[in-house]
Amino acid sequence: MDDTPSQWPATLRRLRAAARETGFLMSCEERTGGRILELGTGVGEGAAWLLSGMDGASGLVTVELDPDVQAVARAQLGSDPRVTFATMDGGDWLEAYDGEPFDLVFADTWPGKFTHLDRALELVAPGGTYLIDDLFPQPGWPESHEVAVRRLLTELEGREDFRSVRMAWASGLLMAVRTG
């Protein structure tokens, strides 16, 4: 089966060029892509994929610690009224947020995945989805990271309020749906 997307966000080519220019190597893969929260904007490739699948009434909040990296995403995607950018530590954002829950929480950085996990999961609406990637060993991982990933997977798969499935796809995904 060829699972490579057949349609591409219009801004993707410019985002990838900007990522190369800035040396940013941690963009979303093209196979990862309601009311959506993205933790870890990077240069905006993941946001571009999310926006390309959203209708006009949907909204995306995307959070990034590094203002220089997120500036690339703002330049390419900032004119889209469906996206709201937050430039701050994802853990601080999660702790401060007091709005409605999200239909999809995509945690593509440490906060919401390896830290502040319970808070990120609280923000998933009933029937909503929590998605994480980068679960397969990656070049440059510190030795302790594989242990952290195993611990995270065990915790998520043991939760009674979510049903989860691991996917041996792309960089390794886990999708968990809130059951109640």
XYZ file of C-alpha atoms in Angstrom:
180
model
C 0.000 0.000 0.000
C 1.318 3.432 -0.907
C 0.258 5.726 1.935
C 2.076 8.800 0.647
C -0.380 11.710 0.425
C -1.592 12.639 -3.032
C -2.501 16.223 -2.108
C -0.054 18.644 -0.527
C -0.635 21.867 1.426
C 0.090 24.818 -0.872
C 2.660 26.301 1.520
C 4.594 23.076 2.078
C 7.345 23.684 -0.507
C 8.150 27.127 0.972
C 8.067 25.748 4.535
C 10.465 22.940 3.655
C 12.863 25.368 1.976
C 12.750 27.642 5.014
C 13.336 24.665 7.310
C 16.458 23.737 5.336
C 17.692 27.351 5.420
C 17.273 27.594 9.195
C 18.681 24.131 9.843
C 15.406 22.984 11.423
C 15.347 19.189 11.020
C 12.380 18.136 13.148
C 9.361 18.906 10.950
C 6.245 16.789 10.774
C 6.219 13.845 8.419
C 3.702 13.939 5.614
C 1.780 10.943 6.957
C 0.962 12.681 10.218
C -1.589 15.266 9.547
C -12.324 19.897 14.524
C -10.831 22.016 17.207
C -7.161 21.227 17.223
C -4.183 21.808 19.530
C -0.664 21.267 18.215
C 2.136 21.274 20.780
C 5.338 21.979 18.869
C 4.781 24.239 15.843
C 8.328 24.004 14.528
C 8.405 25.776 11.160
C 4.755 24.884 10.555
C 4.796 21.757 8.423
C 2.501 19.895 10.817
C 0.247 22.956 11.059
C 0.086 23.132 7.259
C -1.076 19.507 7.129
C -3.623 20.066 9.867
C -4.960 23.226 8.210
C -5.219 21.472 4.852
C -7.672 18.973 6.357
C -9.760 21.468 8.342
C -13.013 23.081 7.274
C -13.622 26.808 7.551
C -15.303 26.547 10.954
C -12.430 24.655 12.592
C -9.622 26.205 14.583
C -6.000 25.320 15.288
C -3.967 26.519 18.247
C -0.273 25.813 17.776
C 2.319 26.330 20.508
C 6.097 26.700 20.053
C 8.868 27.713 22.443
C 11.331 28.999 19.817
C 10.132 32.311 18.333
C 12.626 32.214 15.450
C 11.446 28.802 14.316
C 7.780 29.689 14.737
C 8.335 32.932 12.776
C 8.669 30.783 9.654
C 5.252 29.245 10.326
C 3.726 32.643 11.075
C 5.074 34.061 7.814
C 3.631 31.214 5.749
C 0.425 30.417 7.638
C -0.350 33.513 9.695
C -2.878 34.913 7.230
C -5.143 31.881 7.766
C -7.840 32.986 10.245
C -8.248 29.416 11.530
C -4.803 29.346 13.168
C -3.749 30.933 16.454
C -0.059 30.965 17.348
C 1.263 30.909 20.910
C 4.973 31.468 21.416
C 5.840 30.087 24.831
C 6.817 26.928 26.636
C 4.224 24.244 25.914
C 4.092 23.194 29.565
C 3.395 26.770 30.647
C 0.698 27.044 27.973
C -0.931 23.807 29.116
C -0.920 24.957 32.747
C -2.410 28.359 31.895
C -5.054 27.272 29.376
C -8.611 27.414 30.716
C -10.750 27.161 27.572
C -12.767 24.480 25.863
C -11.318 21.006 25.233
C -9.956 19.996 21.845
C -11.118 17.352 19.370
C -7.491 16.600 18.524
C -4.367 17.157 20.611
C -1.204 16.488 18.624
C 1.770 16.482 21.010
C 4.874 16.773 18.850
C 7.222 18.018 21.569
C 8.135 17.186 25.168
C 5.313 19.133 26.891
C 2.115 17.186 26.466
C 4.040 13.989 25.841
C 6.887 13.471 28.316
C 5.918 16.296 30.649
C 2.437 17.649 31.414
C 0.874 14.480 29.982
C -2.084 14.427 32.376
C -2.874 18.061 31.580
C -2.718 17.441 27.826
C -5.040 14.453 28.183
C -7.481 16.531 30.263
C -7.809 18.836 27.251
C -9.012 16.045 24.930
C -12.790 16.255 24.530
C -14.884 13.110 25.008
C -14.550 11.159 21.760
C -11.527 13.284 20.859
C -8.091 12.074 19.851
C -4.638 12.407 21.375
C -1.849 11.777 18.869
C 1.904 11.467 19.363
C 4.730 10.584 17.009
C 8.479 9.910 17.093
C 8.105 6.667 19.038
C 10.621 4.646 17.027
C 14.292 5.109 17.963
C 15.763 8.093 16.159
C 19.378 8.991 15.411
C 20.682 11.255 18.133
C 18.332 10.065 20.867
C 20.033 10.057 24.254
C 20.146 6.587 25.825
C 17.526 7.513 28.418
C 15.015 8.578 25.764
C 14.075 5.054 24.742
C 13.242 4.297 28.384
C 11.098 7.460 28.516
C 9.215 6.378 25.383
C 8.559 2.903 26.816
C 7.328 4.438 30.084
C 5.040 6.822 28.172
C 3.557 4.030 26.052
C 2.927 1.870 29.097
C 1.191 4.736 30.872
C -1.006 5.624 27.902
C -1.970 2.044 27.145
C -2.890 1.475 30.792
C -5.374 4.342 31.004
C -9.020 3.367 31.336
C -10.315 6.697 30.020
C -8.583 6.309 26.633
C -8.425 3.549 24.033
C -5.077 3.575 22.309
C -3.443 1.961 19.339
C 0.192 2.030 18.290
C 0.910 2.380 14.612
C 4.152 1.147 13.053
C 3.934 3.941 10.542
C 6.159 6.905 9.768
C 8.236 7.660 12.908
C 5.974 5.530 15.106
C 2.588 6.851 16.189
C 0.175 6.313 19.029
C -3.405 7.430 18.729
C -5.604 7.441 21.818
C -9.329 8.236 21.806
C -11.027 9.528 24.958
C -13.789 7.104 25.864
C -15.748 9.043 28.410
